[in-house]
Short mmCIF file of C-alpha atoms in Angstrom, two decimals:
data_model
loop_
_atom_site.label_atom_id
_atom_site.label_comp_id
_atom_site.label_asym_id
_atom_site.label_seq_id
_atom_site.Cartn_x
_atom_site.Cartn_y
_atom_site.Cartn_z
CA UNK H 26 -197.81 -4.44 -54.52
CA UNK H 27 -194.66 -3.41 -53.25
CA UNK H 28 -196.08 -2.52 -49.66
CA UNK H 29 -193.29 -1.78 -46.14
CA UNK H 30 -195.42 -2.03 -42.61
CA UNK H 31 -193.98 -0.58 -40.03
CA UNK H 32 -194.65 -1.57 -36.14
CA UNK H 33 -194.91 -0.86 -33.27
CA UNK H 34 -196.58 2.44 -35.44
CA UNK H 35 -195.79 4.33 -31.77
CA UNK H 36 -193.52 3.65 -28.69
CA UNK H 37 -192.75 4.58 -25.47
CA UNK H 38 -189.47 4.02 -23.16
CA UNK H 39 -187.74 5.02 -20.77
CA UNK H 40 -184.09 5.96 -20.58
CA UNK H 41 -182.12 2.10 -20.95
CA UNK H 42 -184.98 0.44 -21.73
CA UNK H 43 -183.88 -1.89 -25.41
CA UNK H 44 -186.41 -2.67 -27.49
CA UNK H 45 -186.91 -4.00 -30.80
CA UNK H 46 -188.36 -1.91 -34.28
CA UNK H 47 -190.18 -3.61 -36.92
CA UNK H 48 -190.49 -3.54 -40.45
CA UNK H 49 -191.88 -6.15 -42.70
CA UNK H 50 -192.23 -5.82 -46.65
CA UNK H 51 -193.04 -7.59 -49.73
CA UNK H 52 -190.99 -5.52 -52.42
CA UNK H 53 -190.15 -8.18 -55.31
CA UNK H 54 -186.18 -7.90 -56.29
CA UNK H 55 -185.15 -6.07 -53.05
CA UNK H 56 -182.75 -3.85 -53.90
CA UNK H 57 -181.57 -2.79 -50.85
CA UNK H 58 -183.55 -2.28 -47.39
CA UNK H 59 -182.86 1.16 -45.29
CA UNK H 60 -183.47 2.53 -42.32
CA UNK H 61 -183.78 6.70 -41.40
CA UNK H 62 -184.29 8.96 -38.83
CA UNK H 63 -186.72 11.79 -39.46
CA UNK H 64 -186.46 15.15 -36.14
CA UNK H 65 -189.65 17.05 -36.03
CA UNK H 66 -189.30 19.80 -38.99
CA UNK H 67 -186.65 17.74 -40.96
CA UNK H 68 -186.11 15.56 -43.29
CA UNK H 69 -184.99 11.92 -42.69
CA UNK H 70 -181.74 11.56 -42.08
CA UNK H 71 -179.97 7.88 -43.09
CA UNK H 72 -179.42 5.61 -40.75
CA UNK H 73 -178.26 2.21 -42.45
CA UNK H 74 -178.84 -0.24 -46.46
CA UNK H 75 -178.58 -4.01 -45.52
CA UNK H 76 -178.78 -5.91 -48.95
CA UNK H 77 -178.77 -9.50 -48.19
CA UNK H 78 -180.56 -11.68 -46.07
CA UNK H 79 -177.74 -12.46 -42.18
CA UNK H 80 -176.63 -8.48 -42.99
CA UNK H 81 -176.12 -6.66 -39.78
CA UNK H 82 -174.84 -3.41 -39.40
CA UNK H 83 -174.00 -1.01 -36.10
CA UNK H 84 -174.00 2.68 -35.04
CA UNK H 85 -174.13 3.70 -31.90
CA UNK H 86 -176.82 1.98 -29.80
CA UNK H 87 -178.45 1.35 -32.62
CA UNK H 88 -178.24 -1.98 -34.87
CA UNK H 89 -179.80 -3.27 -38.10
CA UNK H 90 -180.57 -6.83 -39.54
CA UNK H 91 -182.07 -8.13 -42.12
CA UNK H 92 -184.19 -11.49 -42.79
CA UNK H 93 -185.95 -12.35 -46.23
CA UNK H 94 -189.30 -10.95 -45.08
CA UNK H 95 -188.15 -8.25 -42.80
CA UNK H 96 -186.10 -5.89 -40.52
CA UNK H 97 -185.54 -5.47 -37.17
CA UNK H 98 -184.13 -1.77 -35.74
CA UNK H 99 -182.86 -2.78 -32.31
CA UNK H 100 -181.85 0.29 -29.70
CA UNK H 101 -179.78 -0.69 -26.29
CA UNK H 102 -179.69 1.42 -23.37
CA UNK H 103 -181.80 4.31 -25.08
CA UNK H 104 -181.16 7.62 -24.63
CA UNK H 105 -183.55 10.64 -24.80
CA UNK H 106 -181.65 12.16 -27.74
CA UNK H 107 -183.29 8.68 -29.79
CA UNK H 108 -186.17 9.90 -29.42
CA UNK H 109 -187.46 10.50 -32.86
CA UNK H 110 -189.84 8.83 -35.44
CA UNK H 111 -187.53 5.70 -37.80
CA UNK H 112 -188.03 5.21 -40.78
CA UNK H 113 -187.76 2.40 -42.77
CA UNK H 114 -187.94 1.59 -46.55
CA UNK H 115 -186.78 -0.65 -49.11
CA UNK H 116 -185.73 -0.42 -53.50
CA UNK H 117 -186.30 -2.40 -55.97
CA UNK H 118 -183.82 -3.85 -58.81
CA UNK H 119 -185.42 -1.68 -60.95
CA UNK H 120 -185.89 2.22 -59.95
CA UNK H 121 -182.73 2.34 -57.96
CA UNK H 122 -183.33 5.65 -56.64
CA UNK H 123 -187.64 5.31 -55.69
CA UNK H 124 -187.97 4.02 -52.41
CA UNK H 125 -190.87 2.53 -50.76
CA UNK H 126 -191.11 3.62 -47.37
CA UNK H 127 -193.09 2.23 -44.33
CA UNK H 128 -195.61 4.76 -42.38
CA UNK H 129 -192.75 4.68 -39.22
CA UNK H 130 -192.92 3.72 -35.56
CA UNK H 131 -192.12 6.66 -33.49
CA UNK H 132 -190.11 6.47 -30.88
CA UNK H 133 -189.89 8.47 -27.51
CA UNK H 134 -187.60 7.85 -24.47
CA UNK H 135 -188.76 9.35 -20.93
CA UNK H 136 -185.69 10.85 -18.98
CA UNK L 2 -170.16 20.76 -47.91
CA UNK L 3 -173.17 22.24 -47.98
CA UNK L 4 -176.42 19.86 -47.08
CA UNK L 5 -180.15 20.33 -49.61
CA UNK L 6 -181.61 23.35 -49.61
CA UNK L 7 -185.24 24.07 -50.49
CA UNK L 8 -187.08 26.28 -51.09
CA UNK L 9 -188.75 28.05 -49.54
CA UNK L 10 -189.56 26.56 -46.39
CA UNK L 11 -193.71 27.23 -46.08
CA UNK L 12 -196.15 28.22 -48.51
CA UNK L 13 -199.87 29.25 -48.61
CA UNK L 14 -201.62 28.86 -51.78
CA UNK L 15 -205.62 28.58 -52.95
CA UNK L 16 -207.63 25.81 -54.43
CA UNK L 17 -206.55 26.13 -58.22
CA UNK L 18 -203.37 27.72 -58.03
CA UNK L 19 -200.24 26.38 -58.96
CA UNK L 20 -196.67 26.32 -57.16
CA UNK L 21 -193.14 25.40 -57.36
CA UNK L 22 -190.83 24.17 -55.42
CA UNK L 23 -186.63 24.36 -55.36
CA UNK L 24 -184.14 22.52 -54.35
CA UNK L 25 -180.43 22.76 -54.88
CA UNK L 26 -178.64 19.59 -54.02
CA UNK L 27 -175.79 18.38 -52.69
CA UNK L 28 -172.46 19.28 -54.81
CA UNK L 29 -171.36 17.00 -57.09
CA UNK L 30 -175.15 15.00 -56.96
CA UNK L 31 -176.45 14.00 -60.16
CA UNK L 32 -179.78 12.52 -58.84
CA UNK L 33 -182.79 14.58 -57.76
CA UNK L 34 -185.44 13.01 -55.67
CA UNK L 35 -188.88 14.17 -54.66
CA UNK L 36 -191.06 12.77 -52.16
CA UNK L 37 -194.30 13.58 -50.86
CA UNK L 38 -194.90 13.47 -46.93
CA UNK L 39 -198.64 13.81 -45.64
CA UNK L 40 -199.28 11.96 -41.70
CA UNK L 41 -202.23 9.92 -43.31
CA UNK L 42 -200.02 8.10 -46.17
CA UNK L 43 -196.56 8.77 -45.12
CA UNK L 44 -193.81 9.60 -47.65
CA UNK L 45 -194.31 8.71 -51.44
CA UNK L 46 -191.93 9.22 -54.35
CA UNK L 47 -192.87 11.44 -56.87
CA UNK L 48 -190.29 11.41 -59.82
CA UNK L 49 -186.70 10.90 -59.50
CA UNK L 50 -184.20 13.63 -62.84
CA UNK L 51 -180.69 12.57 -63.26
CA UNK L 52 -178.78 14.60 -65.64
CA UNK L 53 -181.94 16.35 -67.05
CA UNK L 54 -183.74 13.92 -67.48
CA UNK L 55 -186.89 12.15 -65.69
CA UNK L 56 -185.91 8.25 -65.07
CA UNK L 57 -188.45 7.25 -61.93
CA UNK L 58 -192.10 7.81 -61.90
CA UNK L 59 -194.41 7.45 -58.77
CA UNK L 60 -198.13 7.01 -58.94
CA UNK L 61 -198.98 10.76 -58.86
CA UNK L 62 -201.66 13.09 -61.46
CA UNK L 63 -199.72 15.04 -64.27
CA UNK L 64 -200.88 17.40 -62.12
CA UNK L 65 -197.03 17.36 -60.70
CA UNK L 66 -194.60 17.95 -62.54
CA UNK L 67 -190.39 18.80 -62.53
CA UNK L 68 -187.12 19.83 -64.24
CA UNK L 69 -183.98 19.20 -63.77
CA UNK L 70 -181.43 21.89 -64.71
CA UNK L 71 -177.55 21.76 -66.06
CA UNK L 72 -176.18 22.27 -62.48
CA UNK L 73 -178.76 19.66 -61.32
CA UNK L 74 -180.85 21.93 -59.09
CA UNK L 75 -184.21 21.19 -60.00
CA UNK L 76 -188.36 22.13 -59.30
CA UNK L 77 -191.16 20.35 -58.96
CA UNK L 78 -194.71 22.14 -59.78
CA UNK L 79 -198.15 21.79 -59.21
CA UNK L 80 -200.50 23.06 -60.89
CA UNK L 81 -204.11 23.05 -60.13
CA UNK L 82 -203.58 22.40 -56.44
CA UNK L 83 -206.12 20.86 -54.32
CA UNK L 84 -207.27 20.19 -50.56
CA UNK L 85 -205.66 16.93 -51.16
CA UNK L 86 -202.06 18.34 -51.86
CA UNK L 87 -201.19 19.70 -48.52
CA UNK L 88 -198.32 18.72 -47.67
CA UNK L 89 -194.92 18.71 -46.74
CA UNK L 90 -192.67 18.10 -49.85
CA UNK L 91 -189.19 16.64 -49.62
CA UNK L 92 -186.50 16.79 -51.39
CA UNK L 93 -183.37 14.06 -51.99
CA UNK L 94 -180.08 14.22 -54.04
CA UNK L 95 -177.98 11.23 -54.50
CA UNK L 96 -174.80 10.47 -56.20
CA UNK L 97 -177.28 8.83 -58.58
CA UNK L 98 -175.56 6.02 -59.95
CA UNK L 99 -175.09 2.18 -57.52
CA UNK L 100 -175.61 4.10 -54.32
CA UNK L 101 -178.75 4.41 -53.38
CA UNK L 102 -178.16 6.28 -49.99
CA UNK L 103 -180.51 9.19 -49.63
CA UNK L 104 -179.55 12.49 -48.25
CA UNK L 105 -183.24 15.13 -48.01
CA UNK L 106 -183.56 18.75 -47.55
CA UNK L 107 -185.78 20.08 -44.94
CA UNK L 108 -188.93 20.16 -47.26
CA UNK L 109 -191.49 22.37 -48.08
CA UNK L 110 -194.25 22.94 -46.30
CA UNK L 111 -197.36 23.42 -48.64
CA UNK L 112 -201.33 24.40 -47.48
CA UNK L 113 -203.85 24.64 -49.87
CA UNK L 114 -206.74 26.83 -48.21
#
């Protein structure tokens, strides 16, 4: 069964304290690995898509990386506004619009 | 450019009733997907419509159905509501071809009493 697992479930950091979120996946025929951010009361907001092992993408304080079995979302010198739930999702070679989501990591950045 | 619009924002129903949720995608987007989000199960794929045809379907019972109109707007229907159907229902739109980047609405929060 296709599965996406994220860890940790929750993470509390001080402002400026860098860390990484993990997403491991078992999906046959992976087409893409996605990262989304979700704020309370809102739908997920797209951050990155990664397609092949070794690929990296960056946006402001966030960098996403992909290996054959997992993806990492690195957060460098985070600010309180980076507090949110970060979701990882995988799509298969077929059914490209169907995403399998992980449970998410709830990130809190204290000032 | 307007984002994905979902109505209503909140709904309260009782067991056994049925409900219809509406989604207006971003202009030019031909694919609309529906997801159910609960604290226990997270986000789970319900179905996807592209050019008025259901293209993908998740593992939900037949009580969950949907349709898409010629203007790409979509509706989702749940019949014979159960307590376990209480959830945030999210609609997402995309161009629908090889671009899988999804744009989500804010969702409809359904409570079944």
